[in-house]
N, CA, C and O atoms as a DFTB+ gen file, in Angstrom:
828 C
 N C O
     1  1     109.531      73.614      83.162
     2  2     110.096      74.715      83.940
     3  2     109.009      75.513      84.653
     4  3     109.086      75.734      85.861
     5  1     107.991      75.947      83.897
     6  2     106.912      76.732      84.489
     7  2     106.123      75.883      85.474
     8  3     105.825      76.317      86.586
     9  1     105.788      74.670      85.053
    10  2     105.023      73.792      85.937
    11  2     105.811      73.489      87.214
    12  3     105.237      73.412      88.300
    13  1     107.120      73.318      87.076
    14  2     107.956      73.032      88.242
    15  2     107.895      74.141      89.267
    16  3     107.877      73.873      90.468
    17  1     107.864      75.395      88.809
    18  2     107.792      76.538      89.732
    19  2     106.492      76.526      90.513
    20  3     106.470      76.833      91.705
    21  1     105.400      76.167      89.833
    22  2     104.105      76.141      90.519
    23  2     103.971      74.910      91.405
    24  3     103.267      74.949      92.414
    25  1     104.633      73.825      91.044
    26  2     104.672      72.666      91.949
    27  2     105.405      73.014      93.238
    28  3     104.982      72.634      94.330
    29  1     106.518      73.746      93.094
    30  2     107.262      74.185      94.275
    31  2     106.415      75.129      95.120
    32  3     106.472      75.090      96.349
    33  1     105.633      75.975      94.461
    34  2     104.755      76.898      95.186
    35  2     103.711      76.138      95.998
    36  3     103.387      76.512      97.126
    37  1     103.196      75.072      95.407
    38  2     102.226      74.241      96.121
    39  2     102.871      73.603      97.345
    40  3     102.281      73.579      98.425
    41  1     104.092      73.085      97.168
    42  2     104.803      72.495      98.289
    43  2     105.117      73.512      99.358
    44  3     105.060      73.209     100.549
    45  1     105.451      74.728      98.935
    46  2     105.722      75.809      99.888
    47  2     104.484      76.127     100.713
    48  3     104.578      76.385     101.912
    49  1     103.328      76.107     100.069
    50  2     102.071      76.363     100.783
    51  2     101.822      75.311     101.853
    52  3     101.394      75.627     102.963
    53  1     102.093      74.059     101.508
    54  2     101.915      72.979     102.484
    55  2     102.818      73.184     103.702
    56  3     102.400      72.974     104.840
    57  1     104.054      73.593     103.446
    58  2     105.010      73.808     104.537
    59  2     104.557      74.946     105.444
    60  3     104.577      74.820     106.669
    61  1     104.149      76.053     104.837
    62  2     103.690      77.204     105.621
    63  2     102.446      76.846     106.425
    64  3     102.296      77.265     107.573
    65  1     101.560      76.071     105.814
    66  2     100.345      75.661     106.505
    67  2     100.677      74.842     107.750
    68  3     100.046      75.010     108.794
    69  1     101.654      73.967     107.642
    70  2     102.080      73.163     108.796
    71  2     102.670      74.051     109.886
    72  3     102.441      73.818     111.072
    73  1     103.429      75.067     109.484
    74  2     104.025      75.966     110.463
    75  2     102.954      76.764     111.199
    76  3     103.041      76.953     112.413
    77  1     101.956      77.226     110.474
    78  2     100.871      77.977     111.104
    79  2     100.038      77.076     112.007
    80  3      99.589      77.495     113.074
    81  1      99.837      75.836     111.572
    82  2      99.090      74.890     112.405
    83  2      99.808      74.674     113.730
    84  3      99.175      74.475     114.766
    85  1     101.151      74.716     113.686
    86  2     101.915      74.570     114.913
    87  2     101.658      75.708     115.887
    88  3     101.706      75.513     117.102
    89  1     101.384      76.905     115.356
    90  2     101.094      78.047     116.220
    91  2      99.707      77.948     116.839
    92  3      99.445      78.556     117.877
    93  1      98.817      77.185     116.207
    94  2      97.466      77.047     116.750
    95  2      97.395      75.971     117.818
    96  3      96.394      75.858     118.525
    97  1      98.452      75.180     117.938
    98  2      98.499      74.149     118.980
    99  2      99.817      74.268     119.738
   100  3     100.642      73.356     119.699
   101  1     100.014      75.390     120.426
   102  2     101.282      75.620     121.119
   103  2     101.529      74.606     122.220
   104  3     100.601      74.123     122.868
   105  1     102.803      74.296     122.418
   106  2     103.161      73.371     123.489
   107  2     102.801      73.973     124.836
   108  3     102.957      75.176     125.050
   109  1     102.323      73.138     125.738
   110  2     101.969      73.609     127.073
   111  2     103.243      73.938     127.828
   112  3     104.118      73.089     127.996
   113  1     103.335      75.177     128.280
   114  2     104.521      75.591     128.988
   115  2     104.281      75.478     130.486
   116  3     103.273      75.956     131.005
   117  1     105.215      74.843     131.165
   118  2     105.041      74.634     132.598
   119  2     105.230      75.929     133.351
   120  3     106.141      76.703     133.057
   121  1     104.388      76.159     134.302
   122  2     104.470      77.359     135.131
   123  2     105.436      77.116     136.266
   124  3     105.642      75.969     136.661
   125  1     106.041      78.176     136.807
   126  2     106.942      78.017     137.943
   127  2     106.240      77.365     139.118
   128  3     105.075      77.649     139.393
   129  1     106.949      76.497     139.806
   130  2     106.355      75.723     140.880
   131  2     106.506      76.377     142.248
   132  3     105.884      75.950     143.221
   133  1     107.333      77.411     142.313
   134  2     107.689      77.937     143.625
   135  2     106.485      78.372     144.439
   136  3     105.923      77.563     145.178
   137  1     106.085      79.590     144.326
   138  2     104.981      80.110     145.117
   139  2     103.869      80.530     144.170
   140  3     104.034      81.484     143.410
   141  1     102.728      79.825     144.203
   142  2     101.629      80.171     143.279
   143  2     101.084      81.562     143.514
   144  3     100.405      82.118     142.650
   145  1     101.369      82.130     144.666
   146  2     100.882      83.479     144.961
   147  2     101.895      84.556     144.620
   148  3     101.619      85.747     144.764
   149  1     103.078      84.131     144.164
   150  2     104.126      85.077     143.798
   151  2     103.678      85.861     142.566
   152  3     103.355      85.266     141.538
   153  1     103.656      87.187     142.662
   154  2     103.187      88.021     141.559
   155  2     104.019      87.845     140.301
   156  3     103.507      87.954     139.187
   157  1     105.312      87.570     140.483
   158  2     106.180      87.369     139.321
   159  2     105.739      86.161     138.516
   160  3     105.663      86.208     137.288
   161  1     105.441      85.056     139.239
   162  2     104.993      83.836     138.567
   163  2     103.632      84.026     137.926
   164  3     103.389      83.553     136.816
   165  1     102.762      84.705     138.611
   166  2     101.423      84.956     138.065
   167  2     101.514      85.782     136.788
   168  3     100.852      85.476     135.797
   169  1     102.334      86.831     136.813
   170  2     102.500      87.677     135.629
   171  2     103.118      86.909     134.473
   172  3     102.747      87.099     133.314
   173  1     104.075      86.031     134.805
   174  2     104.711      85.217     133.751
   175  2     103.694      84.314     133.083
   176  3     103.679      84.184     131.859
   177  1     102.826      83.676     133.900
   178  2     101.803      82.797     133.318
   179  2     100.824      83.597     132.478
   180  3     100.382      83.135     131.425
   181  1     100.482      84.799     132.939
   182  2      99.555      85.641     132.185
   183  2     100.159      86.065     130.849
   184  3      99.467      86.112     129.832
   185  1     101.482      86.379     130.861
   186  2     102.148      86.768     129.619
   187  2     102.132      85.632     128.609
   188  3     101.870      85.851     127.426
   189  1     102.415      84.408     129.077
   190  2     102.401      83.236     128.195
   191  2     101.012      83.041     127.607
   192  3     100.866      82.760     126.417
   193  1      99.993      83.192     128.448
   194  2      98.622      83.015     127.986
   195  2      98.254      84.054     126.939
   196  3      97.648      83.720     125.920
   197  1      98.612      85.307     127.177
   198  2      98.289      86.374     126.228
   199  2      99.058      86.189     124.919
   200  3      98.507      86.368     123.833
   201  1     100.338      85.828     125.039
   202  2     101.138      85.623     123.834
   203  2     100.582      84.493     122.983
   204  3     100.507      84.609     121.760
   205  1     100.189      83.395     123.634
   206  2      99.632      82.253     122.906
   207  2      98.339      82.639     122.210
   208  3      98.066      82.181     121.101
   209  1      97.540      83.483     122.862
   210  2      96.258      83.881     122.293
   211  2      96.448      84.705     121.025
   212  3      95.784      84.449     120.020
   213  1      97.343      85.692     121.056
   214  2      97.521      86.549     119.885
   215  2      98.149      85.772     118.736
   216  3      97.812      86.009     117.575
   217  1      99.060      84.844     119.041
   218  2      99.633      83.999     117.995
   219  2      98.570      83.086     117.389
   220  3      98.550      82.858     116.179
   221  1      97.696      82.572     118.235
   222  2      96.606      81.720     117.765
   223  2      95.684      82.488     116.835
   224  3      95.312      81.992     115.771
   225  1      95.317      83.690     117.231
   226  2      94.424      84.508     116.408
   227  2      95.058      84.849     115.067
   228  3      94.407      84.762     114.026
   229  1      96.326      85.236     115.094
   230  2      97.012      85.608     113.854
   231  2      97.186      84.398     112.932
   232  3      96.975      84.499     111.723
   233  1      97.567      83.268     113.501
   234  2      97.764      82.059     112.687
   235  2      96.451      81.605     112.066
   236  3      96.412      81.238     110.892
   237  1      95.384      81.627     112.842
   238  2      94.076      81.227     112.314
   239  2      93.623      82.150     111.190
   240  3      92.976      81.709     110.240
   241  1      93.964      83.431     111.298
   242  2      93.582      84.380     110.254
   243  2      94.442      84.230     109.010
   244  3      93.989      84.518     107.903
   245  1      95.686      83.780     109.185
   246  2      96.594      83.625     108.042
   247  2      96.351      82.335     107.276
   248  3      96.626      82.267     106.079
   249  1      95.841      81.318     107.945
   250  2      95.674      80.010     107.295
   251  2      94.772      80.046     106.062
   252  3      95.086      79.368     105.084
   253  1      93.668      80.800     106.055
   254  2      92.862      80.862     104.821
   255  2      93.646      81.399     103.627
   256  3      93.429      80.964     102.496
   257  1      94.560      82.346     103.874
   258  2      95.388      82.869     102.787
   259  2      96.261      81.762     102.189
   260  3      96.388      81.638     100.971
   261  1      96.853      80.971     103.069
   262  2      97.730      79.901     102.600
   263  2      96.929      78.855     101.832
   264  3      97.386      78.349     100.807
   265  1      95.747      78.535     102.321
   266  2      94.910      77.552     101.643
   267  2      94.488      78.045     100.258
   268  3      94.459      77.271      99.301
   269  1      94.163      79.327     100.158
   270  2      93.803      79.899      98.853
   271  2      95.008      79.882      97.910
   272  3      94.874      79.583      96.724
   273  1      96.181      80.204      98.450
   274  2      97.397      80.176      97.635
   275  2      97.679      78.761      97.138
   276  3      98.108      78.566      96.001
   277  1      97.435      77.788      97.993
   278  2      97.657      76.392      97.606
   279  2      96.675      75.977      96.509
   280  3      97.052      75.268      95.576
   281  1      95.439      76.411      96.617
   282  2      94.442      76.115      95.587
   283  2      94.895      76.674      94.243
   284  3      94.830      75.988      93.222
   285  1      95.359      77.936      94.250
   286  2      95.802      78.556      93.004
   287  2      96.989      77.799      92.418
   288  3      97.032      77.541      91.215
   289  1      97.949      77.444      93.265
   290  2      99.148      76.738      92.783
   291  2      98.778      75.398      92.166
   292  3      99.284      75.048      91.100
   293  1      97.906      74.649      92.819
   294  2      97.525      73.332      92.312
   295  2      96.719      73.441      91.028
   296  3      96.933      72.669      90.093
   297  1      95.792      74.396      90.972
   298  2      94.993      74.573      89.762
   299  2      95.879      74.973      88.579
   300  3      95.719      74.476      87.464
   301  1      96.812      75.880      88.852
   302  2      97.701      76.335      87.780
   303  2      98.602      75.209      87.298
   304  3      98.785      75.022      86.096
   305  1      99.162      74.461      88.239
   306  2     100.039      73.346      87.880
   307  2      99.285      72.289      87.082
   308  3      99.802      71.761      86.097
   309  1      98.056      71.979      87.512
   310  2      97.249      70.988      86.797
   311  2      96.906      71.460      85.386
   312  3      96.902      70.672      84.440
   313  1      96.618      72.758      85.258
   314  2      96.287      73.300      83.938
   315  2      97.487      73.239      83.004
   316  3      97.353      72.910      81.825
   317  1      98.663      73.559      83.540
   318  2      99.879      73.500      82.728
   319  2     100.168      72.061      82.301
   320  3     100.557      71.806      81.161
   321  1      99.974      71.127      83.232
   322  2     100.197      69.711      82.910
   323  2      99.248      69.262      81.801
   324  3      99.640      68.517      80.903
   325  1      98.019      69.713      81.869
   326  2      97.029      69.362      80.843
   327  2      97.442      69.919      79.481
   328  3      97.317      69.260      78.449
   329  1      97.937      71.152      79.521
   330  2      98.393      71.788      78.281
   331  2      99.606      71.055      77.703
   332  3      99.719      70.883      76.489
   333  1     100.492      70.635      78.572
   334  2     101.707      69.958      78.101
   335  2     101.372      68.602      77.487
   336  3     102.029      68.156      76.547
   337  1     100.340      67.951      78.031
   338  2      99.943      66.663      77.446
   339  2      99.364      66.849      76.048
   340  3      99.452      65.964      75.197
   341  1      98.765      68.026      75.830
   342  2      98.145      68.280      74.531
   343  2      99.098      68.952      73.545
   344  3      98.924      68.848      72.331
   345  1     100.084      69.627      74.066
   346  2     101.033      70.326      73.200
   347  2     102.201      70.828      74.025
   348  3     102.109      70.912      75.250
   349  1     103.288      71.157      73.372
   350  2     104.512      71.554      74.078
   351  2     104.397      72.994      74.565
   352  3     104.729      73.931      73.840
   353  1     103.932      73.157      75.780
   354  2     103.731      74.490      76.343
   355  2     105.045      75.269      76.419
   356  3     105.099      76.441      76.047
   357  1     106.100      74.614      76.903
   358  2     107.358      75.318      77.084
   359  2     107.922      75.842      75.766
   360  3     108.653      76.832      75.740
   361  1     107.571      75.163      74.675
   362  2     108.040      75.620      73.372
   363  2     107.260      76.848      72.926
   364  3     107.827      77.764      72.332
   365  1     105.959      76.870      73.212
   366  2     105.114      77.967      72.767
   367  2     105.353      79.250      73.557
   368  3     105.241      80.345      73.006
   369  1     105.682      79.126      74.840
   370  2     105.901      80.295      75.674
   371  2     107.298      80.839      75.437
   372  3     108.280      80.098      75.491
   373  1     107.382      82.145      75.172
   374  2     108.715      82.721      74.987
   375  2     109.389      82.909      76.338
   376  3     108.752      82.764      77.382
   377  1     110.664      83.229      76.316
   378  2     111.450      83.291      77.553
   379  2     110.950      84.376      78.504
   380  3     110.975      84.199      79.722
   381  1     110.500      85.493      77.949
   382  2     110.004      86.579      78.796
   383  2     108.740      86.153      79.533
   384  3     108.590      86.402      80.729
   385  1     107.840      85.511      78.806
   386  2     106.595      85.039      79.430
   387  2     106.874      83.988      80.485
   388  3     106.285      84.016      81.566
   389  1     107.765      83.067      80.180
   390  2     108.110      82.035      81.152
   391  2     108.706      82.654      82.416
   392  3     108.422      82.207      83.528
   393  1     109.527      83.678      82.239
   394  2     110.141      84.357      83.388
   395  2     109.061      85.015      84.239
   396  3     109.106      84.940      85.466
   397  1     108.092      85.659      83.594
   398  2     107.020      86.331      84.332
   399  2     106.158      85.323      85.096
   400  3     105.766      85.576      86.235
   401  1     105.868      84.189      84.471
   402  2     105.054      83.174      85.127
   403  2     105.789      82.558      86.317
   404  3     105.181      82.258      87.344
   405  1     107.088      82.375      86.171
   406  2     107.874      81.849      87.285
   407  2     107.949      82.858      88.431
   408  3     107.811      82.495      89.599
   409  1     108.168      84.123      88.086
   410  2     108.279      85.153      89.114
   411  2     106.940      85.414      89.799
   412  3     106.895      85.874      90.940
   413  1     105.847      85.113      89.088
   414  2     104.527      85.321      89.683
   415  2     104.344      84.481      90.944
   416  3     103.621      84.872      91.860
   417  1     105.002      83.328      90.983
   418  2     104.878      82.479      92.179
   419  2     105.486      83.155      93.399
   420  3     105.033      82.935      94.523
   421  1     106.512      83.976      93.185
   422  2     107.198      84.599      94.309
   423  2     106.360      85.690      94.962
   424  3     106.516      85.961      96.153
   425  1     105.468      86.319      94.191
   426  2     104.665      87.417      94.736
   427  2     103.889      86.984      95.966
   428  3     103.802      87.721      96.948
   429  1     103.328      85.790      95.907
   430  2     102.500      85.299      96.999
   431  2     103.281      84.379      97.928
   432  3     103.289      84.567      99.145
   433  1     103.928      83.396      97.347
   434  2     104.425      82.281      98.157
   435  2     105.645      82.630      99.007
   436  3     105.760      82.151     100.135
   437  1     106.554      83.451      98.492
   438  2     107.678      83.877      99.318
   439  2     107.211      84.812     100.422
   440  3     107.745      84.796     101.531
   441  1     106.206      85.628     100.108
   442  2     105.657      86.529     101.134
   443  2     104.970      85.743     102.248
   444  3     105.048      86.118     103.418
   445  1     104.301      84.661     101.882
   446  2     103.659      83.819     102.899
   447  2     104.710      83.161     103.790
   448  3     104.511      83.016     104.996
   449  1     105.824      82.765     103.189
   450  2     106.902      82.186     103.987
   451  2     107.456      83.221     104.977
   452  3     107.733      82.905     106.134
   453  1     107.610      84.459     104.499
   454  2     108.085      85.525     105.384
   455  2     107.087      85.766     106.517
   456  3     107.471      85.960     107.670
   457  1     105.802      85.750     106.166
   458  2     104.770      85.981     107.180
   459  2     104.791      84.895     108.248
   460  3     104.671      85.188     109.437
   461  1     104.944      83.645     107.828
   462  2     104.938      82.548     108.795
   463  2     106.133      82.630     109.740
   464  3     106.065      82.148     110.871
   465  1     107.227      83.239     109.282
   466  2     108.396      83.385     110.148
   467  2     108.248      84.549     111.109
   468  3     108.903      84.582     112.151
   469  1     107.388      85.511     110.767
   470  2     107.201      86.678     111.627
   471  2     106.098      86.476     112.669
   472  3     106.182      87.014     113.772
   473  1     105.074      85.710     112.324
   474  2     103.944      85.554     113.246
   475  2     104.328      84.999     114.613
   476  3     103.749      85.424     115.613
   477  1     105.287      84.062     114.703
   478  2     105.662      83.588     116.040
   479  2     106.226      84.692     116.931
   480  3     106.290      84.538     118.150
   481  1     106.639      85.819     116.314
   482  2     107.179      86.927     117.101
   483  2     106.084      87.779     117.708
   484  3     106.349      88.639     118.548
   485  1     104.848      87.540     117.280
   486  2     103.736      88.310     117.824
   487  2     103.537      87.987     119.302
   488  3     103.203      86.856     119.657
   489  1     103.738      88.952     120.134
   490  2     103.462      88.813     121.567
   491  2     102.869      90.123     122.051
   492  3     102.991      91.158     121.395
   493  1     102.232      90.065     123.197
   494  2     101.674      91.272     123.779
   495  2     102.655      91.936     124.751
   496  3     102.329      92.945     125.377
   497  1     103.827      91.379     124.868
   498  2     104.809      91.919     125.781
   499  2     105.631      92.983     125.068
   500  3     106.282      92.695     124.064
   501  1     105.608      94.186     125.569
   502  2     106.213      95.325     124.873
   503  2     107.681      95.092     124.544
   504  3     108.130      95.413     123.444
   505  1     108.440      94.531     125.504
   506  2     109.860      94.367     125.247
   507  2     110.149      93.276     124.220
   508  3     111.243      93.236     123.657
   509  1     109.190      92.398     123.970
   510  2     109.406      91.299     123.021
   511  2     108.937      91.644     121.615
   512  3     109.395      91.044     120.644
   513  1     108.035      92.598     121.499
   514  2     107.455      92.930     120.191
   515  2     107.687      94.399     119.899
   516  3     106.915      95.251     120.339
   517  1     108.731      94.697     119.170
   518  2     109.080      96.065     118.879
   519  2     108.185      96.646     117.784
   520  3     107.577      95.925     116.993
   521  1     108.132      97.981     117.772
   522  2     107.289      98.672     116.804
   523  2     107.681      98.319     115.368
   524  3     106.813      98.162     114.510
   525  1     108.984      98.192     115.103
   526  2     109.397      97.917     113.723
   527  2     108.926      96.540     113.277
   528  3     108.690      96.327     112.088
   529  1     108.784      95.593     114.220
   530  2     108.263      94.273     113.879
   531  2     106.774      94.372     113.555
   532  3     106.303      93.752     112.601
   533  1     106.042      95.140     114.335
   534  2     104.620      95.322     114.050
   535  2     104.437      95.927     112.662
   536  3     103.610      95.465     111.876
   537  1     105.222      96.971     112.369
   538  2     105.108      97.626     111.072
   539  2     105.513      96.696     109.934
   540  3     104.936      96.741     108.848
   541  1     106.512      95.851     110.195
   542  2     106.967      94.904     109.176
   543  2     105.864      93.916     108.826
   544  3     105.646      93.602     107.656
   545  1     105.174      93.432     109.846
   546  2     104.088      92.476     109.616
   547  2     102.946      93.139     108.871
   548  3     102.390      92.551     107.944
   549  1     102.585      94.358     109.262
   550  2     101.470      95.042     108.612
   551  2     101.797      95.398     107.173
   552  3     100.933      95.326     106.299
   553  1     103.033      95.780     106.926
   554  2     103.448      96.085     105.558
   555  2     103.377      94.835     104.685
   556  3     102.967      94.895     103.526
   557  1     103.778      93.714     105.255
   558  2     103.742      92.448     104.524
   559  2     102.304      92.041     104.222
   560  3     102.014      91.559     103.127
   561  1     101.405      92.230     105.178
   562  2      99.993      91.900     104.963
   563  2      99.408      92.775     103.866
   564  3      98.656      92.295     103.017
   565  1      99.755      94.071     103.884
   566  2      99.258      94.990     102.857
   567  2      99.752      94.576     101.477
   568  3      98.997      94.626     100.505
   569  1     101.021      94.166     101.387
   570  2     101.562      93.710     100.103
   571  2     100.876      92.418      99.653
   572  3     100.590      92.237      98.469
   573  1     100.616      91.526     100.607
   574  2      99.955      90.262     100.279
   575  2      98.555      90.502      99.722
   576  3      98.105      89.784      98.829
   577  1      97.875      91.507     100.249
   578  2      96.508      91.781      99.786
   579  2      96.483      92.074      98.289
   580  3      95.556      91.677      97.584
   581  1      97.506      92.771      97.817
   582  2      97.575      93.125      96.401
   583  2      98.208      92.020      95.555
   584  3      98.040      91.991      94.336
   585  1      98.935      91.115      96.208
   586  2      99.709      90.117      95.460
   587  2      98.834      89.170      94.652
   588  3      99.181      88.805      93.529
   589  1      97.700      88.773      95.220
   590  2      96.839      87.839      94.501
   591  2      96.316      88.465      93.212
   592  3      96.318      87.819      92.164
   593  1      95.866      89.723      93.283
   594  2      95.363      90.394      92.090
   595  2      96.422      90.493      91.013
   596  3      96.140      90.265      89.837
   597  1      97.646      90.834      91.411
   598  2      98.751      90.938      90.456
   599  2      99.068      89.586      89.829
   600  3      99.278      89.484      88.620
   601  1      99.101      88.547      90.665
   602  2      99.402      87.202      90.173
   603  2      98.329      86.727      89.190
   604  3      98.648      86.172      88.139
   605  1      97.076      86.945      89.531
   606  2      95.992      86.528      88.647
   607  2      96.025      87.284      87.326
   608  3      95.719      86.718      86.277
   609  1      96.397      88.563      87.372
   610  2      96.512      89.358      86.149
   611  2      97.585      88.780      85.223
   612  3      97.395      88.694      84.010
   613  1      98.719      88.386      85.820
   614  2      99.793      87.783      85.027
   615  2      99.331      86.470      84.406
   616  3      99.571      86.212      83.227
   617  1      98.668      85.643      85.210
   618  2      98.181      84.360      84.694
   619  2      97.160      84.565      83.572
   620  3      97.184      83.874      82.553
   621  1      96.265      85.529      83.786
   622  2      95.201      85.748      82.807
   623  2      95.751      86.291      81.491
   624  3      95.245      85.964      80.418
   625  1      96.784      87.118      81.578
   626  2      97.315      87.722      80.359
   627  2      98.372      86.854      79.674
   628  3      98.571      86.950      78.463
   629  1      99.052      86.003      80.459
   630  2     100.163      85.229      79.901
   631  2      99.857      83.751      79.686
   632  3     100.207      83.182      78.652
   633  1      99.202      83.135      80.665
   634  2      98.984      81.694      80.583
   635  2      97.639      81.336      79.955
   636  3      97.566      80.439      79.115
   637  1      96.588      82.026      80.354
   638  2      95.237      81.679      79.900
   639  2      95.101      81.667      78.377
   640  3      94.460      80.763      77.841
   641  1      95.684      82.643      77.653
   642  2      95.555      82.590      76.187
   643  2      96.091      81.305      75.573
   644  3      95.539      80.809      74.591
   645  1      97.168      80.761      76.146
   646  2      97.705      79.503      75.631
   647  2      96.792      78.340      75.985
   648  3      96.648      77.395      75.208
   649  1      96.173      78.412      77.165
   650  2      95.242      77.361      77.557
   651  2      94.032      77.337      76.633
   652  3      93.531      76.267      76.287
   653  1      93.568      78.508      76.236
   654  2      92.375      78.604      75.394
   655  2      92.592      77.927      74.038
   656  3      91.650      77.392      73.452
   657  1      93.812      77.949      73.547
   658  2      94.099      77.323      72.254
   659  2      93.847      75.824      72.289
   660  3      93.485      75.224      71.278
   661  1      94.038      75.226      73.453
   662  2      93.881      73.779      73.584
   663  2      92.464      73.418      74.009
   664  3      91.857      72.499      73.458
   665  1      91.937      74.150      74.999
   666  2      90.624      73.780      75.534
   667  2      89.485      74.205      74.620
   668  3      88.426      73.578      74.607
   669  1      89.703      75.268      73.857
   670  2      88.658      75.734      72.950
   671  2      87.372      76.038      73.686
   672  3      87.381      76.755      74.687
   673  1      86.255      75.494      73.196
   674  2      84.949      75.735      73.811
   675  2      84.544      74.603      74.731
   676  3      83.357      74.400      74.986
   677  1      85.511      73.874      75.225
   678  2      85.215      72.750      76.103
   679  2      84.450      73.212      77.333
   680  3      84.693      74.298      77.860
   681  1      83.534      72.382      77.778
   682  2      82.767      72.695      78.988
   683  2      83.576      72.441      80.258
   684  3      83.127      72.741      81.364
   685  1      84.760      71.890      80.083
   686  2      85.620      71.611      81.227
   687  2      85.939      72.912      81.961
   688  3      86.171      73.949      81.339
   689  1      85.946      72.841      83.283
   690  2      86.196      74.026      84.094
   691  2      87.549      74.635      83.742
   692  3      88.580      73.965      83.784
   693  1      87.521      75.910      83.397
   694  2      88.742      76.596      83.017
   695  2      89.424      77.187      84.245
   696  3      88.789      77.451      85.266
   697  1      90.718      77.385      84.120
   698  2      91.494      77.959      85.207
   699  2      90.972      79.335      85.607
   700  3      90.848      79.640      86.793
   701  1      90.667      80.161      84.611
   702  2      90.314      81.548      84.903
   703  2      88.941      81.705      85.559
   704  3      88.655      82.756      86.134
   705  1      88.093      80.685      85.484
   706  2      86.767      80.817      86.104
   707  2      86.855      80.904      87.620
   708  3      85.923      81.378      88.270
   709  1      87.961      80.455      88.183
   710  2      88.116      80.502      89.634
   711  2      88.740      81.810      90.106
   712  3      88.797      82.069      91.308
   713  1      89.208      82.638      89.175
   714  2      89.930      83.844      89.558
   715  2      89.108      84.830      90.397
   716  3      89.598      85.292      91.428
   717  1      87.868      85.171      89.989
   718  2      87.122      86.179      90.763
   719  2      86.886      85.773      92.223
   720  3      87.071      86.585      93.129
   721  1      86.481      84.523      92.451
   722  2      86.207      84.096      93.823
   723  2      87.499      83.998      94.632
   724  3      87.514      84.283      95.830
   725  1      88.589      83.591      93.965
   726  2      89.889      83.542      94.647
   727  2      90.305      84.941      95.102
   728  3      90.741      85.130      96.238
   729  1      90.169      85.908      94.212
   730  2      90.563      87.285      94.529
   731  2      89.693      87.852      95.648
   732  3      90.198      88.485      96.576
   733  1      88.386      87.620      95.556
   734  2      87.475      88.128      96.582
   735  2      87.765      87.491      97.944
   736  3      87.825      88.187      98.957
   737  1      87.940      86.195      97.963
   738  2      88.222      85.486      99.213
   739  2      89.570      85.904      99.785
   740  3      89.722      86.041     100.999
   741  1      90.547      86.106      98.904
   742  2      91.884      86.516      99.332
   743  2      91.841      87.890     100.019
   744  3      92.439      88.086     101.077
   745  1      91.124      88.833      99.398
   746  2      91.043      90.182      99.964
   747  2      90.322      90.166     101.312
   748  3      90.703      90.884     102.237
   749  1      89.291      89.352     101.414
   750  2      88.558      89.239     102.674
   751  2      89.451      88.663     103.774
   752  3      89.455      89.162     104.899
   753  1      90.204      87.617     103.450
   754  2      91.099      86.998     104.436
   755  2      92.232      87.953     104.815
   756  3      92.633      88.009     105.978
   757  1      92.746      88.702     103.841
   758  2      93.812      89.668     104.120
   759  2      93.317      90.763     105.047
   760  3      94.021      91.168     105.972
   761  1      92.100      91.243     104.797
   762  2      91.527      92.290     105.645
   763  2      91.344      91.792     107.075
   764  3      91.566      92.538     108.029
   765  1      90.945      90.547     107.221
   766  2      90.762      89.973     108.558
   767  2      92.090      89.894     109.301
   768  3      92.161      90.205     110.490
   769  1      93.140      89.479     108.599
   770  2      94.465      89.394     109.219
   771  2      94.964      90.786     109.608
   772  3      95.588      90.948     110.656
   773  1      94.695      91.785     108.778
   774  2      95.090      93.144     109.101
   775  2      94.331      93.662     110.320
   776  3      94.901      94.365     111.154
   777  1      93.053      93.318     110.424
   778  2      92.263      93.722     111.586
   779  2      92.885      93.206     112.880
   780  3      92.972      93.925     113.875
   781  1      93.312      91.953     112.846
   782  2      93.938      91.356     114.034
   783  2      95.255      92.065     114.344
   784  3      95.569      92.313     115.508
   785  1      96.014      92.386     113.317
   786  2      97.279      93.083     113.510
   787  2      97.053      94.467     114.115
   788  3      97.803      94.889     114.995
   789  1      96.035      95.166     113.653
   790  2      95.742      96.494     114.177
   791  2      95.182      96.426     115.596
   792  3      95.457      97.304     116.415
   793  1      94.406      95.397     115.887
   794  2      93.874      95.252     117.243
   795  2      94.993      94.969     118.229
   796  3      94.910      95.328     119.404
   797  1      96.040      94.320     117.738
   798  2      97.196      94.059     118.593
   799  2      97.830      95.364     119.045
   800  3      98.306      95.469     120.175
   801  1      97.836      96.361     118.163
   802  2      98.418      97.652     118.508
   803  2      97.656      98.291     119.662
   804  3      98.256      98.903     120.545
   805  1      96.324      98.148     119.652
   806  2      95.506      98.686     120.740
   807  2      95.836      97.973     122.039
   808  3      96.006      98.608     123.080
   809  1      95.928      96.641     121.974
   810  2      96.260      95.864     123.169
   811  2      97.629      96.254     123.710
   812  3      97.823      96.351     124.922
   813  1      98.571      96.477     122.807
   814  2      99.926      96.824     123.218
   815  2      99.936      98.145     123.961
   816  3     100.626      98.300     124.968
   817  1      99.153      99.111     123.447
   818  2      99.120     100.427     124.055
   819  2      98.482     100.396     125.431
   820  3      98.749     101.259     126.268
   821  1      97.632      99.390     125.666
   822  2      96.915      99.311     126.934
   823  2      97.739      98.679     128.034
   824  3      97.340      98.708     129.198
   825  1      98.907      98.097     127.680
   826  2      99.725      97.413     128.688
   827  2     100.421      98.433     129.586
   828  3     101.156      98.053     130.497
């Protein structure tokens, strides 16, 4: 049950990563053929170019978050599988702990799915990108920044103690040894994505 939730989280990360990759390689949109000197056509092409640029920047900044989330999901799933081969993990974990470990996947992975659905809405055109959408994206990024720390805390307090019973003093790389670098990298990537979101506000005001 617990391992299944983290396997699904890993699959969710792969899906989100593909969606973001699609934003980094936007389809070439044909420009109007009528009059190349027509200001309307020129402005339309400029809007498409600006919109593609901001989506590209946001998607590129979000991809490291998804990759880090995928690393955590795979490491956690592999650790649980190792524990299950050595002993019945699901039997040892009580229902409350299992519920917390399952819900921990939602803190990051559902938020990443929400983010990937909002990023395509990022445009520099005022009528296309409303203030409430900008605020929604920034609020989601702020929540994501804290989500990794919360998730790691749950894993460290709930899952790691059970892992220690099996691994003992083994020199094998433990799940928790990756936590500090994951958290640091996650916060750095989140801050970068927020910077891009805030810079968009400046660009919007300048239109």
